[in-house]
CSV table of C-alpha atoms in Angstrom, one decimal:
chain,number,residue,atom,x,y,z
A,1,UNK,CA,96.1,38.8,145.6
A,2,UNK,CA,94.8,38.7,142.4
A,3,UNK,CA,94.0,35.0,142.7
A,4,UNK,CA,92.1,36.0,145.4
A,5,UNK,CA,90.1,38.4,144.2
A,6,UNK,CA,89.4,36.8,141.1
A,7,UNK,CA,87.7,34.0,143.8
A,8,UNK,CA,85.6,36.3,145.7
A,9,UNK,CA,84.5,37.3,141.7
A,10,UNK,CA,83.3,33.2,141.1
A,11,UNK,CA,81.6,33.2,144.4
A,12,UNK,CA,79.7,36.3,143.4
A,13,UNK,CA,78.6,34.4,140.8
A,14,UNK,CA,80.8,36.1,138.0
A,15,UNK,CA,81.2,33.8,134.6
A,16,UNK,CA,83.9,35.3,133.1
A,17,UNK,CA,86.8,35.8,134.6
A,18,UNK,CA,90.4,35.7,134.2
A,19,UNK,CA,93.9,36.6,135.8
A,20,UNK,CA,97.2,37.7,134.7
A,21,UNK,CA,99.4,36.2,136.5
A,22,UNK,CA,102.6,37.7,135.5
A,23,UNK,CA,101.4,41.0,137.2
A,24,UNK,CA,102.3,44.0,136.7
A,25,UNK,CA,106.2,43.9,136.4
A,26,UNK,CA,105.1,41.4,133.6
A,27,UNK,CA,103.5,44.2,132.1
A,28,UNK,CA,106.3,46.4,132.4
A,29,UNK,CA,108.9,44.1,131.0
A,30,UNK,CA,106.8,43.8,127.9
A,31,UNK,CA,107.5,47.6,127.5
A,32,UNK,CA,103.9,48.4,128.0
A,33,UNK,CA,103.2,51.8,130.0
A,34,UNK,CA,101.8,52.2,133.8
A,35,UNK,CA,100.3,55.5,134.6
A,36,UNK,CA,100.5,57.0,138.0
A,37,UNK,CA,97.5,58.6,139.5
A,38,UNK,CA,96.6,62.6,140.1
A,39,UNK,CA,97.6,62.1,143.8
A,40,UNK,CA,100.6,60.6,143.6
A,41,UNK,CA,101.7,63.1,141.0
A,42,UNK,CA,101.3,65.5,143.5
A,43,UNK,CA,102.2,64.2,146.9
A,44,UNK,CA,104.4,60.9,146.3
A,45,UNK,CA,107.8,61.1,146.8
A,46,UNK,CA,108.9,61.5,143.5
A,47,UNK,CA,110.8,62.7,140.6
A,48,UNK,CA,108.5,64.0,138.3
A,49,UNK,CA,110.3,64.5,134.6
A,50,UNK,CA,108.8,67.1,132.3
A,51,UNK,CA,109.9,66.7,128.5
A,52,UNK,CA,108.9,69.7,127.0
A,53,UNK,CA,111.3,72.8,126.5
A,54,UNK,CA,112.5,74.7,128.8
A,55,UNK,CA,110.5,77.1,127.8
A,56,UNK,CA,107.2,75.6,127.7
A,57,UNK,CA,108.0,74.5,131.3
A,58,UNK,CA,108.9,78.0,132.7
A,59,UNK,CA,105.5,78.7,131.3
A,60,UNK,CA,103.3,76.0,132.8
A,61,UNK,CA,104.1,72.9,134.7
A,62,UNK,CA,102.8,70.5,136.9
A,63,UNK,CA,103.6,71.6,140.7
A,64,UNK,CA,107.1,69.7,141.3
A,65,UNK,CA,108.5,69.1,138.0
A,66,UNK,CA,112.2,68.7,136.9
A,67,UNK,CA,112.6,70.0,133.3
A,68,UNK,CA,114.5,67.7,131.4
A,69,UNK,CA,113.6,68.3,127.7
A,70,UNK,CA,113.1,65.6,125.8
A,71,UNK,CA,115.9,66.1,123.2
A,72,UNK,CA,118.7,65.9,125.9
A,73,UNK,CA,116.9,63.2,127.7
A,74,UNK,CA,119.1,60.7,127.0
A,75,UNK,CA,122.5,62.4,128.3
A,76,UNK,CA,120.8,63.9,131.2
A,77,UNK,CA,118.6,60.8,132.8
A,78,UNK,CA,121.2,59.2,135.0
A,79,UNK,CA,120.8,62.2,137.1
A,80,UNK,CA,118.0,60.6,138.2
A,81,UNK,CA,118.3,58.0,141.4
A,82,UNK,CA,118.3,54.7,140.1
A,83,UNK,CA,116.0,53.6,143.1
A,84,UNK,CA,113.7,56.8,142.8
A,85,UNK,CA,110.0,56.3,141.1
A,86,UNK,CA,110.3,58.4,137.9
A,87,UNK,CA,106.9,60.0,136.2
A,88,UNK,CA,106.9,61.2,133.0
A,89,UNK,CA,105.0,63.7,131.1
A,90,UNK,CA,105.2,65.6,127.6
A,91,UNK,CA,102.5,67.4,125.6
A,92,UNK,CA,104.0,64.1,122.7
A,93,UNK,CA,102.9,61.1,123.7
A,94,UNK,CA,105.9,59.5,121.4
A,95,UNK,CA,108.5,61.3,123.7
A,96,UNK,CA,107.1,60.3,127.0
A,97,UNK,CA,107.1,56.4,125.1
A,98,UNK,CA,110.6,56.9,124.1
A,99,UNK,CA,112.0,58.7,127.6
A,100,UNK,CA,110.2,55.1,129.2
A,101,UNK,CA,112.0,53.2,127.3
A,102,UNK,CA,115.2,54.9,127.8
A,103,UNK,CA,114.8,54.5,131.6
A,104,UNK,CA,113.6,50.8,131.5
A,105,UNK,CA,116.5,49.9,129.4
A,106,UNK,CA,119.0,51.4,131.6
A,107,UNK,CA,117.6,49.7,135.0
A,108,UNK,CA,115.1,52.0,136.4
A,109,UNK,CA,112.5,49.7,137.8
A,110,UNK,CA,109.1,52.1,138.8
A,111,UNK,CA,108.6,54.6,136.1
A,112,UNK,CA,105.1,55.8,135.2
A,113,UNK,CA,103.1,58.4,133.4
A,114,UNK,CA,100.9,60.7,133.5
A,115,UNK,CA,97.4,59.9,132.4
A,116,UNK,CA,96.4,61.4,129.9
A,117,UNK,CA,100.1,63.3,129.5
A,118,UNK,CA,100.2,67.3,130.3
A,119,UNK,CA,96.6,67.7,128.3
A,120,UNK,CA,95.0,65.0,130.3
A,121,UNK,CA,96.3,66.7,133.4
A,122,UNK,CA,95.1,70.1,132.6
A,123,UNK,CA,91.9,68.8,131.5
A,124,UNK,CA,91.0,67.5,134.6
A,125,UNK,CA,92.0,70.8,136.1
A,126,UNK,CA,95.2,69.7,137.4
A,127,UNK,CA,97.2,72.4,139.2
A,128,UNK,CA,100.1,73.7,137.3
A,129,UNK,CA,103.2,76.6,138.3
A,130,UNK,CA,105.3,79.2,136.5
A,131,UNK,CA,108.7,80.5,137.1
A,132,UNK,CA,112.0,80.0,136.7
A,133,UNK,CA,112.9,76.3,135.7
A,134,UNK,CA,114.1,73.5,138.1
A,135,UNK,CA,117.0,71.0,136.2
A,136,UNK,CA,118.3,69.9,140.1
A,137,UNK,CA,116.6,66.7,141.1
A,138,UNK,CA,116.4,66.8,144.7
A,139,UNK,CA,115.2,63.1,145.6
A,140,UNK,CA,115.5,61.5,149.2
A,141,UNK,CA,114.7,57.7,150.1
A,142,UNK,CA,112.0,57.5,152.4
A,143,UNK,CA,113.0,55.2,155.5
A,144,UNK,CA,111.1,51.9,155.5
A,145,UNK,CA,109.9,51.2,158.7
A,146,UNK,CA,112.7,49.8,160.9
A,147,UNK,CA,115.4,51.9,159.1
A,148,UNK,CA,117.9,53.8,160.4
A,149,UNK,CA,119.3,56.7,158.8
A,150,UNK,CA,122.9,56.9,157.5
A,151,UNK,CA,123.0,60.4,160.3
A,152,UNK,CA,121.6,58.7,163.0
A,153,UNK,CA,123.8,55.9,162.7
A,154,UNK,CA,126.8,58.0,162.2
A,155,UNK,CA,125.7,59.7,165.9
A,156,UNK,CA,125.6,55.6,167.1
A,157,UNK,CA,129.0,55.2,166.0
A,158,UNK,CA,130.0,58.5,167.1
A,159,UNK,CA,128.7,57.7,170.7
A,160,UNK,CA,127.8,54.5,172.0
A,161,UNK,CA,125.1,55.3,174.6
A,162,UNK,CA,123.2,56.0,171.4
A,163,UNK,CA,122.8,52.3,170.4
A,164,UNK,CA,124.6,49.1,170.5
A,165,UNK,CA,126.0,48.3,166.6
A,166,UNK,CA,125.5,44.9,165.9
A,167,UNK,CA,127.4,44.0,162.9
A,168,UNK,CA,125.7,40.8,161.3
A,169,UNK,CA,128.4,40.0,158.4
A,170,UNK,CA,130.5,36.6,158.1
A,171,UNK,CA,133.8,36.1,160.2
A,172,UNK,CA,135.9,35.8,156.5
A,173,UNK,CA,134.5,39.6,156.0
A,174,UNK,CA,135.3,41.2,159.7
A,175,UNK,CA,138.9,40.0,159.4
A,176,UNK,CA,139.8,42.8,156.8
A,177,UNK,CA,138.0,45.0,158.8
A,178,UNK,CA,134.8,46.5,161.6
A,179,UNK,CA,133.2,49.6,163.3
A,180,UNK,CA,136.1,49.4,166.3
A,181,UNK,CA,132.6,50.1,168.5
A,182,UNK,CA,130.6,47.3,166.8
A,183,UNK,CA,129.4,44.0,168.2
A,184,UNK,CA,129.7,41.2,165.8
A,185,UNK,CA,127.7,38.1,165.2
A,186,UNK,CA,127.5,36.4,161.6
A,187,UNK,CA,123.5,36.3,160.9
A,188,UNK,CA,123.7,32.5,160.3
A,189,UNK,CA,125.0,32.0,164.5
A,190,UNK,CA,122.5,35.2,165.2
A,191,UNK,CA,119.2,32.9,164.7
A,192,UNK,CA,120.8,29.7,165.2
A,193,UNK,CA,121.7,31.1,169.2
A,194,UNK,CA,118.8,33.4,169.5
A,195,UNK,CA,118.4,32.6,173.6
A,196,UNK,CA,122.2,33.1,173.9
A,197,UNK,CA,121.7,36.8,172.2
A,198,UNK,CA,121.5,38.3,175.2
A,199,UNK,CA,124.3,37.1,176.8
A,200,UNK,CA,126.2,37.7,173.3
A,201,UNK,CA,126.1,41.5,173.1
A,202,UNK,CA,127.7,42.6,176.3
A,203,UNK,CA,125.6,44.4,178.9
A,204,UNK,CA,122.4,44.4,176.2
A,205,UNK,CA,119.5,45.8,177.8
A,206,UNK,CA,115.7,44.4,176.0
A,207,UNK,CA,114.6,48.5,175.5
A,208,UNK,CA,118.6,49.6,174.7
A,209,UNK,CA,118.5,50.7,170.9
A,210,UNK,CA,120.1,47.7,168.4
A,211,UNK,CA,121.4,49.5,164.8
A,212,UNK,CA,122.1,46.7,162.8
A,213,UNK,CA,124.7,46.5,159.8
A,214,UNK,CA,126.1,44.7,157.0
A,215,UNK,CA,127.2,45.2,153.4
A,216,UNK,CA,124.3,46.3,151.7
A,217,UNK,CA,121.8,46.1,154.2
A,218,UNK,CA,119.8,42.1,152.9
A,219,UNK,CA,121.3,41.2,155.9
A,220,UNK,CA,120.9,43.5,158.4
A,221,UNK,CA,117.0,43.4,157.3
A,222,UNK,CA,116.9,39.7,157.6
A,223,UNK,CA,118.4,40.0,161.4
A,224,UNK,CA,115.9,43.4,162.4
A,225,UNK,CA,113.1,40.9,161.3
A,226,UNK,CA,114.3,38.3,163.7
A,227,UNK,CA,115.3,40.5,166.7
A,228,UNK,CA,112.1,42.5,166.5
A,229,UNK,CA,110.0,39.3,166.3
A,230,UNK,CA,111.6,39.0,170.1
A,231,UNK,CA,110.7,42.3,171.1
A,232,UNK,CA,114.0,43.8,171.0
A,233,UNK,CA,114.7,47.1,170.5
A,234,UNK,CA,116.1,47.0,166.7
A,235,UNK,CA,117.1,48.9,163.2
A,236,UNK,CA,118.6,47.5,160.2
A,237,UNK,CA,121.2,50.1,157.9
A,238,UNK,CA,120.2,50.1,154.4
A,239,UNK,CA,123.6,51.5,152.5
A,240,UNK,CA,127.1,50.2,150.9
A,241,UNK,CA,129.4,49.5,154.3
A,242,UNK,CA,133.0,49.0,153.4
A,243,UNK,CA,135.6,48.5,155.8
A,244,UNK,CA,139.4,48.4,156.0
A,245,UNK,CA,141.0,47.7,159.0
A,246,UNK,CA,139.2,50.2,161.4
A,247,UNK,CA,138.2,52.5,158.8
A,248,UNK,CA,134.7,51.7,157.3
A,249,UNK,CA,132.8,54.3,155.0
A,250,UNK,CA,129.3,54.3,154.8
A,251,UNK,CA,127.8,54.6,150.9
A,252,UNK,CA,123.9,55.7,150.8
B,1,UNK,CA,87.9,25.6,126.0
B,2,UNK,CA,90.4,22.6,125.5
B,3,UNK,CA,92.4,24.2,122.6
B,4,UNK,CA,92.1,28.1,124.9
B,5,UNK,CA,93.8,25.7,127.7
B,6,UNK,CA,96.4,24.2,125.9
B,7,UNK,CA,97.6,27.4,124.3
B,8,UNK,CA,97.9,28.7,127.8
B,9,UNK,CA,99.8,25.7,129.3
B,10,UNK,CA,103.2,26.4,127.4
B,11,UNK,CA,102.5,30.3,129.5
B,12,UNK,CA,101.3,29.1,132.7
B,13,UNK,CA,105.2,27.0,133.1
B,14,UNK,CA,106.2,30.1,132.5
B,15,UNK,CA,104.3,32.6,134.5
B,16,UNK,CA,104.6,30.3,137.3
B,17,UNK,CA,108.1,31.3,137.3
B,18,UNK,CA,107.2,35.1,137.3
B,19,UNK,CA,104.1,34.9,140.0
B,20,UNK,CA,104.9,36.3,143.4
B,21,UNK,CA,103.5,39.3,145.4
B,22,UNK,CA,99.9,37.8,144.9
B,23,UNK,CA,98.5,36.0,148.0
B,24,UNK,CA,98.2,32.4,146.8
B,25,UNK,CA,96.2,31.0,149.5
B,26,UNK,CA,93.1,30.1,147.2
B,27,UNK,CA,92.3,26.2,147.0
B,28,UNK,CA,90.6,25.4,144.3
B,29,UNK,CA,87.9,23.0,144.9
B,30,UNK,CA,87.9,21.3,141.7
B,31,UNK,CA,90.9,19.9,140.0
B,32,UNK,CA,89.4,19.5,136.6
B,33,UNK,CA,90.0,23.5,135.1
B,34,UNK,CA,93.7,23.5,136.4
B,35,UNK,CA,96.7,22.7,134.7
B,36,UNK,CA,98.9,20.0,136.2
B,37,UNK,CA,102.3,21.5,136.6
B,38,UNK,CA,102.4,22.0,140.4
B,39,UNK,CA,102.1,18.2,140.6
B,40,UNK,CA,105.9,18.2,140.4
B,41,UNK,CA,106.1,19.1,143.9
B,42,UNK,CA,104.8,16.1,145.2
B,43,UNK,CA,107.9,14.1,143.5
B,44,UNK,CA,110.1,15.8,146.4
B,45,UNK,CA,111.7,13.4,148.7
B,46,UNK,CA,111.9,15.0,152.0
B,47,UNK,CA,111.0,17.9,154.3
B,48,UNK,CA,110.0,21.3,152.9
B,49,UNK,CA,109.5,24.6,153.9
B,50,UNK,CA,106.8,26.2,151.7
B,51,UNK,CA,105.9,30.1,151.8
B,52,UNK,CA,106.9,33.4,151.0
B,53,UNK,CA,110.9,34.1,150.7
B,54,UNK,CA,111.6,37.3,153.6
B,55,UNK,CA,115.2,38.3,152.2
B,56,UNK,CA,118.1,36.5,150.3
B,57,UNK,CA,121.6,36.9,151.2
B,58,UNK,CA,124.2,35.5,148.7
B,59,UNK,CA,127.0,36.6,151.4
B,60,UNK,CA,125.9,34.8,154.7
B,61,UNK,CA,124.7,31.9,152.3
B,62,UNK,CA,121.1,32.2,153.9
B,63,UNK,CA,117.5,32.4,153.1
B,64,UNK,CA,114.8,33.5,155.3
B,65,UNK,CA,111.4,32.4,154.5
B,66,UNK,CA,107.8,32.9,156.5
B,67,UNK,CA,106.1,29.4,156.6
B,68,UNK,CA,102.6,28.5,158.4
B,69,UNK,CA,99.7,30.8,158.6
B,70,UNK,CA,98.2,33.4,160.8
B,71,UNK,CA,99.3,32.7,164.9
B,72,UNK,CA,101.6,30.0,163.6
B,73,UNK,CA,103.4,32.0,161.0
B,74,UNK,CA,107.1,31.9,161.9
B,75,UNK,CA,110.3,33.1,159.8
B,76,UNK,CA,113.1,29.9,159.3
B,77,UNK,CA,116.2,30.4,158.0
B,78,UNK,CA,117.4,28.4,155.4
B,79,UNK,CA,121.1,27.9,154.5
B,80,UNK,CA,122.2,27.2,150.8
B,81,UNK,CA,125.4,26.4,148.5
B,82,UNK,CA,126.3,26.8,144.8
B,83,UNK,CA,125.2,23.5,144.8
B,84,UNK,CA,121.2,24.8,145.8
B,85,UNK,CA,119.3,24.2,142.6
B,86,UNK,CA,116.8,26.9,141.8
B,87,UNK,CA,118.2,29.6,143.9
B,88,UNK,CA,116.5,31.9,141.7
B,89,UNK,CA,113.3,31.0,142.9
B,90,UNK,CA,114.5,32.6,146.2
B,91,UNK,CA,113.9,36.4,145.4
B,92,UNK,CA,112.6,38.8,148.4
B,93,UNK,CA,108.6,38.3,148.3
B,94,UNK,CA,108.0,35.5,145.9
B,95,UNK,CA,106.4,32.1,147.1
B,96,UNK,CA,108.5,29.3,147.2
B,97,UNK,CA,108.7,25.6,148.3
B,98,UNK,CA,112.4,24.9,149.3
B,99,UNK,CA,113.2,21.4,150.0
B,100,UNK,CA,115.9,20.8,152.7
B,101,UNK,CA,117.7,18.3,154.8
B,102,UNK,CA,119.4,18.7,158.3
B,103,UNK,CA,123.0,19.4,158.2
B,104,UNK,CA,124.9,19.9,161.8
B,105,UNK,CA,121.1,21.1,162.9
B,106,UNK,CA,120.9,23.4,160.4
B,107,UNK,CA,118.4,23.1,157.7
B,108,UNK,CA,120.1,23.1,154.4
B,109,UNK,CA,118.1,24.2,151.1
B,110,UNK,CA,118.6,21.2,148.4
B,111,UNK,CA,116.1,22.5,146.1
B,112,UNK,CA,113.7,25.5,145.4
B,113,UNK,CA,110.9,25.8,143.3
B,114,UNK,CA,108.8,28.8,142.9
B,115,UNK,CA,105.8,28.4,144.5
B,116,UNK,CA,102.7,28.2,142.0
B,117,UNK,CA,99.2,30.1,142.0
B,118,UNK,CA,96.1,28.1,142.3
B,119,UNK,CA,93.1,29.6,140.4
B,120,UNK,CA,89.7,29.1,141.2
B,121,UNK,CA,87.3,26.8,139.0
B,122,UNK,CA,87.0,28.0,135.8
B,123,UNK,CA,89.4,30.8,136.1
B,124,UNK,CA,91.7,31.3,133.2
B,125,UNK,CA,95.1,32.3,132.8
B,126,UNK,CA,95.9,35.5,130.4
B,127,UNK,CA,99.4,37.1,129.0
B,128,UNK,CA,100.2,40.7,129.3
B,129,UNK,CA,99.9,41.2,125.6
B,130,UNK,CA,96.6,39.9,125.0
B,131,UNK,CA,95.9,42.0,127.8
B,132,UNK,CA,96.9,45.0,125.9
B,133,UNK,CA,95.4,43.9,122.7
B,134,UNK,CA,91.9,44.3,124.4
B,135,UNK,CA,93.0,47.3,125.6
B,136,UNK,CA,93.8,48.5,122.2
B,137,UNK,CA,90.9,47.1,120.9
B,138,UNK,CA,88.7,48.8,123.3
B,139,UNK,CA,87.2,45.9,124.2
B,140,UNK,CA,84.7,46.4,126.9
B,141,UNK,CA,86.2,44.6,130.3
B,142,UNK,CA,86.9,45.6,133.7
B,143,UNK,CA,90.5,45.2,134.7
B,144,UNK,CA,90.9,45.4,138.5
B,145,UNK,CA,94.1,46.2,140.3
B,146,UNK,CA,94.4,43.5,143.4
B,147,UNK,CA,97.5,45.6,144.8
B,148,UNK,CA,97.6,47.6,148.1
B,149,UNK,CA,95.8,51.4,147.0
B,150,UNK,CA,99.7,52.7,147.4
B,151,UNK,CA,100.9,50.6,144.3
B,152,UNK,CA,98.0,51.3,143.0
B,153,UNK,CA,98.5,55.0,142.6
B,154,UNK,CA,101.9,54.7,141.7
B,155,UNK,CA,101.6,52.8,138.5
B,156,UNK,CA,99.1,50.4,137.0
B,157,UNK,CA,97.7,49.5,133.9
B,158,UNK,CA,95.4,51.9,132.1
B,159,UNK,CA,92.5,51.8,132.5
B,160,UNK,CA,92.6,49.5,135.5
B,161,UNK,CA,90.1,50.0,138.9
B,162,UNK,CA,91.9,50.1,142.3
B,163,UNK,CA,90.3,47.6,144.7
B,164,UNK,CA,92.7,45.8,147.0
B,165,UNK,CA,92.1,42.1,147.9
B,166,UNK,CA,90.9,42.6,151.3
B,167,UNK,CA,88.5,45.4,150.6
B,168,UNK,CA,85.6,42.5,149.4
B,169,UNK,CA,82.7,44.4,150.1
B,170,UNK,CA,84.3,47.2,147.9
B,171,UNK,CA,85.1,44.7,145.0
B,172,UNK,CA,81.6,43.4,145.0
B,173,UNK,CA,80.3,46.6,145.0
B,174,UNK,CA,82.1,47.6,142.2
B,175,UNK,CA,81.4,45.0,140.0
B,176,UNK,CA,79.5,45.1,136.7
B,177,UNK,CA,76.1,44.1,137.1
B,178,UNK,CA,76.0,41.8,134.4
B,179,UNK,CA,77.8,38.5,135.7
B,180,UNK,CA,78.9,37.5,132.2
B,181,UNK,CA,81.0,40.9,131.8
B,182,UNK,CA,84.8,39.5,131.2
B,183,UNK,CA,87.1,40.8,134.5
B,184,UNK,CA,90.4,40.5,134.4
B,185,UNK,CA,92.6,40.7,137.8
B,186,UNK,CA,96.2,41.2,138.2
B,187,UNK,CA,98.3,42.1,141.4
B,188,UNK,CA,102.5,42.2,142.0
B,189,UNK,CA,105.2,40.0,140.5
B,190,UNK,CA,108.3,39.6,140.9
B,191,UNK,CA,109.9,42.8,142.7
């Protein structure tokens, strides 16, 4: 993308331009901060961190903050979703630079800060709250699109007429164990058969609702990508499947 | 200009291995400003498939990856062994050239490489931390965010401007007036 822009620039007749090339996650893994923007503060589906006291937070805080003060940061940031993006914000620069660098160290990948920390935020007249402090963080995934939710493939499993469970894993892993209501088809013989799909999954109608599994869910995107490309019907599970025998539990 | 291209060359091997995420469809029409490394793709003996990786999965052994362009755009899948050399290259979202032969019908990855940026005539390469130096320095530049608006928002670099690649009329619009202004672009790297 950046490439690109940067020859739309030239053609504009721009002398002096370069690119970084590493990106942004270069940026990132240099330890260098990313800030996230007023909106997203207040609308993105985040967790939003305050460092400050408790007390200070009770006081005035930006609209959706978790308190987590700063001096406790350290023992108390793994309550935080490893996959959730995490913004930070402290009336001390030094702690919001520390509490990043506690996060980045320990595998948290989309962490960001507010611009100009709590001053910048009231200074641009920023909406802020009172009341009693929040320490719960109460963070949901957002489906991507194609997703099925762990519920709605629970009710699949629960009652067929729901969907067809296609269960894309390799042979060596369905012998310890399946959904006794899946279908099964390694992903490798899935695209290497593709015409013979239908005659594959039993009774398969092209609008009848596909839910598609495997371990972790790499797979299971990789097959809705190929299924939907064919105009079928298709979701992909994104969660830890583990199965013994006919007993499989299901891991967000 | 020589000795600024030189010192980048030892970085450019290296950034090559980080780049991914940015749309890498610019030619360049001149091949005097560009560093040589992604001549080593034309030593390859055999069929490739060159594009952007769709998923990985070390389990089923496969690799799906979108090659051609526009109507002809097509995901293959790709198998691969502990014997696949640069399986690395083959992360969700980065561009990559996998060389492969036919085994039982089945196309089976030999070789990956990461797939490397072009940059227009006259367009330089620069690190993260000279980047930030500027920044420090309060240099005057205009550092634009290439990324989709949502990633945008979400984190970037201080400072930057949002104007996403396909927004052109917006980019040129926004644009310093004085052509000689230094801009500096970044987008997405590895995810």
């Amino acid at each position: 993308m950046s490439t690109k822009s940067a020859g739309q620039a030239v053609k504009a007749g721009y002398k002096n331009i370069r690119v970084m090339l590493a990106g942004e996650p270069a940026w990132v893994k240099a330890g260098y901060p990313t800030y996230a923007n007023y909106g997203w503060v207040c609308r993105g589906n985040i967790v939003l961190i305050d460092l400050r006291s408790a007390e200070k937070d009770a006081a005035a805080r930006i609209p959706r903050s978790v308190s987590m003060p700063f001096a406790d940061f350290a023992d108390n940031y793994d309550e935080i979703p490893i996959k959730a993006p995490v913004v930070l914000y402290s009336d001390k620069d030094e702690e919001t630079t520390a509490a990043m660098k506690i996060l980045h160290d320990n595998g948290y990948k989309k962490v960001s800060l507010v611009e100009g920390n709590f001053l910048g935020w009231k200074r641009v007249g920023g909406s802020l709250e009172k009341g009693p402090v929040v320490t719960d963080v109460r963070w949901k995934r957002i489906l991507a699109e194609g997703e099925v939710s762990v519920a709605e493939f629970e009710r699949a499993l629960a009652d067929p007429k729901v969907a067809t469970i296609l269960d894309v894993r390799t042979k060596a892993e369905v012998a310890s164990g399946k959904f006794p209501s899946s279908q099964h088809i390694p992903l490798d013989e899935l695209c290497k058969d593709m015409d013979q799909f239908v005659c594959k999954i039993r009774d398969l109608q092209k609008d009848e609702k596909i839910y598609i599994h495997c371990t972790t869910g790499a797979r299971a995107e990789m097959a809705y990508k190929e299924l939907k490309k064919r105009d079928f019907n298709a979701f992909y599970l994104v969660a830890e499947v583990d199965c013994k025998g006919n007993d499989c539990s299901i891991e967000e | 200009m020589k000795k600024t291209m030189t010192r980048f060359i030892p970085f450019f091997i290296m950034a090559s291995f980080l780049v991914t995420g940015c749309n890498q469809n610019i030619k360049s029409t001149t091949t005097a400003a560009k560093p040589s490394v992604s001549t080593e793709a034309k030593k390859d003996q055999g069929p490739v498939y060159k594009g952007k990786v769709v998923g990985k999965s070390n389990k089923a052994k496969q690799i799906s990856i979108e090659v051609g362009k526009d109507k002809d755009a097509k995901t293959v899948m790709v198998s691969f062994d502990d014997k696949t050399k640069g399986l690395e290259y083959a992360a969700a979202g980065e561009g990559a050239i996998i060389a492969y032969e036919m085994r039982d019908g089945v196309p089976f990855a030999t070789v990956i490489k990461p797939k490397l940026a072009t940059l227009p005539p006259g367009v330089t390469v620069i690190t993260p931390t000279e980047v930030k130096t500027l920044i420090d320095s309060n240099k005057d530049f205009l550092l634009v965010d290439s990324r989709p608006g949502n990633r945008y928002s979400a984190s970037h670099l201080p400072g930057a401007v949002s104007i996403p690649v396909c927004e052109m009329q917006e980019l040129l619009q926004n644009l310093p007036k004085e052509k000689d202004k230094l801009l500096i672009f970044y987008c997405g790297g590895p995810t």
